[in-house]
Amino acid sequence: MLQQTGYADHNRAVVVSVARFHPGVALTKRPGAERDAKKIHRTLSKLGFKVKLHSDPSSEEIYQIFHEESGRGVKDCFLAVLSSHGEEGCVFGADGKAVRLSHIFTCFKNPTMDRKAKLFLIQACRGGALDDGVQVDGAEDASDSSFTQYLSVPVDTAVMYATAPGYGAIMSPLGSVFLQTFCALLEDEDVRKLELTRLLTRVSHRVAFTFQGKGRHLGGKKEMPCFLTRLTREVFLFESAKDAGISVLIGSENGRMRTPSIS
């Protein structure tokens, strides 16, 4: 597969954000989505990522974006953010049509992205329930869809969702608690040095234990991000702001050492 010149020299990020829907679509405007998109664009750019921002694309345009991005070379890692209204297993384009996440993930099962670290951040509802902050077993009807999504996720990929299956993801005019927390934590140099799964766990902890909804409908409600991983190695995605990339911890008889790439 041919790679476009220049893409393989950078770690790349794609931000797909739907804040406004086409006239006649029965989905409400998402105040705060644009604020999220600008924040994550600024944060990742400072960390050396080449970032593309796509605002209010249709469902077909979203599929096309990821089909094209999956065929472009990348230095060490690829990061994607999808922010829209959603249900379990899908997000919605600006035309109100569903975009199946499994189809997006499957695009990245190709030689170009083989052995490259891939991280997807999904800011979307996965159902209509609201989290009261108690331990639950999860939504009864979400297991089949969740399992299908897992099977579609490529190796060396982590996917983090703003919320658990069956639950809504909270958004305000100030942005989403999930993506705003993710960006805030990346401002801390010590957090940036964490291995990726530890960093994502830190995001989950911060959202779960420091956020509580306010207002008539959301007062006292909580949010609990969750992630799945098919990583086969330890990934350090944001270790250096100057040369953002990944490194791998390799076990050896004399201890552990870091190498500058995933290969």
PDB file of N, CA and C in Angstrom, residues 12 14 62-63 65-72 74 77-80 82 101-120 152-157:
ATOM      1  N   ARG A  12       0.083  11.196  14.353  1.00  0.00           N
ATOM      2  CA  ARG A  12      -1.064  11.929  13.831  1.00  0.00           C
ATOM      3  C   ARG A  12      -2.281  11.760  14.727  1.00  0.00           C
ATOM      4  N   VAL A  14      -6.685  12.669  14.609  1.00  0.00           N
ATOM      5  CA  VAL A  14      -7.860  13.128  13.871  1.00  0.00           C
ATOM      6  C   VAL A  14      -8.977  13.365  14.871  1.00  0.00           C
ATOM      7  N   ILE A  62     -17.767  10.696   7.652  1.00  0.00           N
ATOM      8  CA  ILE A  62     -16.992  10.121   8.751  1.00  0.00           C
ATOM      9  C   ILE A  62     -16.346   8.813   8.327  1.00  0.00           C
ATOM     10  N   TYR A  63     -17.112   7.955   7.651  1.00  0.00           N
ATOM     11  CA  TYR A  63     -16.539   6.706   7.147  1.00  0.00           C
ATOM     12  C   TYR A  63     -15.376   6.997   6.194  1.00  0.00           C
ATOM     13  N   ILE A  65     -13.464   9.686   6.053  1.00  0.00           N
ATOM     14  CA  ILE A  65     -12.324  10.244   6.800  1.00  0.00           C
ATOM     15  C   ILE A  65     -11.449   9.128   7.343  1.00  0.00           C
ATOM     16  N   PHE A  66     -12.074   8.143   7.995  1.00  0.00           N
ATOM     17  CA  PHE A  66     -11.275   7.099   8.629  1.00  0.00           C
ATOM     18  C   PHE A  66     -10.749   6.080   7.627  1.00  0.00           C
ATOM     19  N   HIS A  67     -11.467   5.893   6.537  1.00  0.00           N
ATOM     20  CA  HIS A  67     -10.925   5.026   5.481  1.00  0.00           C
ATOM     21  C   HIS A  67      -9.633   5.616   4.922  1.00  0.00           C
ATOM     22  N   GLU A  68      -9.625   6.921   4.691  1.00  0.00           N
ATOM     23  CA  GLU A  68      -8.431   7.581   4.162  1.00  0.00           C
ATOM     24  C   GLU A  68      -7.317   7.627   5.197  1.00  0.00           C
ATOM     25  N   GLU A  69      -7.642   7.963   6.444  1.00  0.00           N
ATOM     26  CA  GLU A  69      -6.618   8.079   7.473  1.00  0.00           C
ATOM     27  C   GLU A  69      -5.959   6.742   7.778  1.00  0.00           C
ATOM     28  N   SER A  70      -6.716   5.662   7.673  1.00  0.00           N
ATOM     29  CA  SER A  70      -6.151   4.345   7.967  1.00  0.00           C
ATOM     30  C   SER A  70      -5.125   3.902   6.938  1.00  0.00           C
ATOM     31  N   GLY A  71      -5.133   4.527   5.774  1.00  0.00           N
ATOM     32  CA  GLY A  71      -4.181   4.159   4.736  1.00  0.00           C
ATOM     33  C   GLY A  71      -2.975   5.069   4.656  1.00  0.00           C
ATOM     34  N   ARG A  72      -2.914   6.058   5.544  1.00  0.00           N
ATOM     35  CA  ARG A  72      -1.792   6.986   5.550  1.00  0.00           C
ATOM     36  C   ARG A  72      -0.765   6.566   6.584  1.00  0.00           C
ATOM     37  N   VAL A  74       2.162   6.596   9.444  1.00  0.00           N
ATOM     38  CA  VAL A  74       2.278   7.286  10.724  1.00  0.00           C
ATOM     39  C   VAL A  74       3.611   6.894  11.341  1.00  0.00           C
ATOM     40  N   CYS A  77       2.368   6.369  16.179  1.00  0.00           N
ATOM     41  CA  CYS A  77       1.032   6.212  16.759  1.00  0.00           C
ATOM     42  C   CYS A  77       0.006   7.099  16.072  1.00  0.00           C
ATOM     43  N   PHE A  78      -1.246   6.645  16.196  1.00  0.00           N
ATOM     44  CA  PHE A  78      -2.392   7.353  15.642  1.00  0.00           C
ATOM     45  C   PHE A  78      -3.430   7.512  16.734  1.00  0.00           C
ATOM     46  N   LEU A  79      -3.975   8.714  16.887  1.00  0.00           N
ATOM     47  CA  LEU A  79      -4.978   8.988  17.906  1.00  0.00           C
ATOM     48  C   LEU A  79      -6.212   9.573  17.227  1.00  0.00           C
ATOM     49  N   ALA A  80      -7.380   9.050  17.579  1.00  0.00           N
ATOM     50  CA  ALA A  80      -8.627   9.537  17.001  1.00  0.00           C
ATOM     51  C   ALA A  80      -9.602   9.912  18.110  1.00  0.00           C
ATOM     52  N   LEU A  82     -13.723  10.824  18.482  1.00  0.00           N
ATOM     53  CA  LEU A  82     -15.053  10.931  17.887  1.00  0.00           C
ATOM     54  C   LEU A  82     -16.001  11.488  18.939  1.00  0.00           C
ATOM     55  N   LEU A 101     -19.130   1.961  15.055  1.00  0.00           N
ATOM     56  CA  LEU A 101     -17.741   2.032  15.512  1.00  0.00           C
ATOM     57  C   LEU A 101     -16.936   0.825  15.057  1.00  0.00           C
ATOM     58  N   SER A 102     -17.583  -0.330  14.987  1.00  0.00           N
ATOM     59  CA  SER A 102     -16.870  -1.536  14.536  1.00  0.00           C
ATOM     60  C   SER A 102     -16.340  -1.360  13.120  1.00  0.00           C
ATOM     61  N   HIS A 103     -17.081  -0.643  12.274  1.00  0.00           N
ATOM     62  CA  HIS A 103     -16.606  -0.396  10.907  1.00  0.00           C
ATOM     63  C   HIS A 103     -15.397   0.527  10.908  1.00  0.00           C
ATOM     64  N   ILE A 104     -15.411   1.516  11.805  1.00  0.00           N
ATOM     65  CA  ILE A 104     -14.272   2.429  11.920  1.00  0.00           C
ATOM     66  C   ILE A 104     -13.030   1.669  12.374  1.00  0.00           C
ATOM     67  N   PHE A 105     -13.181   0.866  13.420  1.00  0.00           N
ATOM     68  CA  PHE A 105     -12.032   0.130  13.947  1.00  0.00           C
ATOM     69  C   PHE A 105     -11.447  -0.818  12.904  1.00  0.00           C
ATOM     70  N   THR A 106     -12.321  -1.479  12.161  1.00  0.00           N
ATOM     71  CA  THR A 106     -11.871  -2.473  11.181  1.00  0.00           C
ATOM     72  C   THR A 106     -11.015  -1.850  10.089  1.00  0.00           C
ATOM     73  N   CYS A 107     -11.241  -0.576   9.787  1.00  0.00           N
ATOM     74  CA  CYS A 107     -10.430   0.108   8.764  1.00  0.00           C
ATOM     75  C   CYS A 107      -8.940   0.029   9.073  1.00  0.00           C
ATOM     76  N   PHE A 108      -8.607  -0.055  10.363  1.00  0.00           N
ATOM     77  CA  PHE A 108      -7.209   0.026  10.779  1.00  0.00           C
ATOM     78  C   PHE A 108      -6.536  -1.341  10.865  1.00  0.00           C
ATOM     79  N   LYS A 109      -7.214  -2.364  10.414  1.00  0.00           N
ATOM     80  CA  LYS A 109      -6.603  -3.696  10.309  1.00  0.00           C
ATOM     81  C   LYS A 109      -5.965  -3.812   8.935  1.00  0.00           C
ATOM     82  N   ASN A 110      -4.844  -3.150   8.770  1.00  0.00           N
ATOM     83  CA  ASN A 110      -4.158  -3.166   7.472  1.00  0.00           C
ATOM     84  C   ASN A 110      -2.655  -3.039   7.678  1.00  0.00           C
ATOM     85  N   PRO A 111      -1.861  -3.363   6.665  1.00  0.00           N
ATOM     86  CA  PRO A 111      -0.390  -3.332   6.811  1.00  0.00           C
ATOM     87  C   PRO A 111       0.156  -1.964   7.187  1.00  0.00           C
ATOM     88  N   THR A 112      -0.485  -0.874   6.723  1.00  0.00           N
ATOM     89  CA  THR A 112       0.013   0.465   7.030  1.00  0.00           C
ATOM     90  C   THR A 112       0.006   0.732   8.525  1.00  0.00           C
ATOM     91  N   MET A 113      -1.032   0.260   9.222  1.00  0.00           N
ATOM     92  CA  MET A 113      -1.178   0.513  10.653  1.00  0.00           C
ATOM     93  C   MET A 113      -0.718  -0.666  11.510  1.00  0.00           C
ATOM     94  N   ASP A 114      -0.190  -1.692  10.879  1.00  0.00           N
ATOM     95  CA  ASP A 114       0.277  -2.845  11.635  1.00  0.00           C
ATOM     96  C   ASP A 114       1.419  -2.448  12.565  1.00  0.00           C
ATOM     97  N   ARG A 115       1.330  -2.853  13.826  1.00  0.00           N
ATOM     98  CA  ARG A 115       2.347  -2.609  14.844  1.00  0.00           C
ATOM     99  C   ARG A 115       2.525  -1.122  15.174  1.00  0.00           C
ATOM    100  N   LYS A 116       1.559  -0.298  14.800  1.00  0.00           N
ATOM    101  CA  LYS A 116       1.523   1.095  15.231  1.00  0.00           C
ATOM    102  C   LYS A 116       0.516   1.196  16.380  1.00  0.00           C
ATOM    103  N   ALA A 117       0.832   1.989  17.378  1.00  0.00           N
ATOM    104  CA  ALA A 117      -0.109   2.177  18.481  1.00  0.00           C
ATOM    105  C   ALA A 117      -1.274   3.032  18.024  1.00  0.00           C
ATOM    106  N   LYS A 118      -2.488   2.633  18.428  1.00  0.00           N
ATOM    107  CA  LYS A 118      -3.698   3.347  18.016  1.00  0.00           C
ATOM    108  C   LYS A 118      -4.582   3.574  19.246  1.00  0.00           C
ATOM    109  N   LEU A 119      -5.035   4.807  19.424  1.00  0.00           N
ATOM    110  CA  LEU A 119      -5.902   5.149  20.549  1.00  0.00           C
ATOM    111  C   LEU A 119      -7.131   5.875  20.024  1.00  0.00           C
ATOM    112  N   PHE A 120      -8.318   5.381  20.408  1.00  0.00           N
ATOM    113  CA  PHE A 120      -9.580   6.016  20.054  1.00  0.00           C
ATOM    114  C   PHE A 120     -10.244   6.524  21.324  1.00  0.00           C
ATOM    115  N   SER A 152     -13.767  -6.253  16.637  1.00  0.00           N
ATOM    116  CA  SER A 152     -13.390  -5.402  15.510  1.00  0.00           C
ATOM    117  C   SER A 152     -12.159  -4.546  15.802  1.00  0.00           C
ATOM    118  N   VAL A 153     -11.752  -4.457  17.059  1.00  0.00           N
ATOM    119  CA  VAL A 153     -10.619  -3.603  17.436  1.00  0.00           C
ATOM    120  C   VAL A 153      -9.308  -4.259  17.019  1.00  0.00           C
ATOM    121  N   PRO A 154      -8.457  -3.551  16.284  1.00  0.00           N
ATOM    122  CA  PRO A 154      -7.185  -4.136  15.847  1.00  0.00           C
ATOM    123  C   PRO A 154      -6.227  -4.366  17.015  1.00  0.00           C
ATOM    124  N   VAL A 155      -5.254  -5.219  16.793  1.00  0.00           N
ATOM    125  CA  VAL A 155      -4.172  -5.410  17.757  1.00  0.00           C
ATOM    126  C   VAL A 155      -3.399  -4.100  17.895  1.00  0.00           C
ATOM    127  N   ASP A 156      -2.826  -3.883  19.070  1.00  0.00           N
ATOM    128  CA  ASP A 156      -2.071  -2.663  19.383  1.00  0.00           C
ATOM    129  C   ASP A 156      -2.966  -1.425  19.375  1.00  0.00           C
ATOM    130  N   THR A 157      -4.186  -1.604  19.873  1.00  0.00           N
ATOM    131  CA  THR A 157      -5.163  -0.526  19.916  1.00  0.00           C
ATOM    132  C   THR A 157      -5.824  -0.462  21.292  1.00  0.00           C
TER     133      THR A 157
END
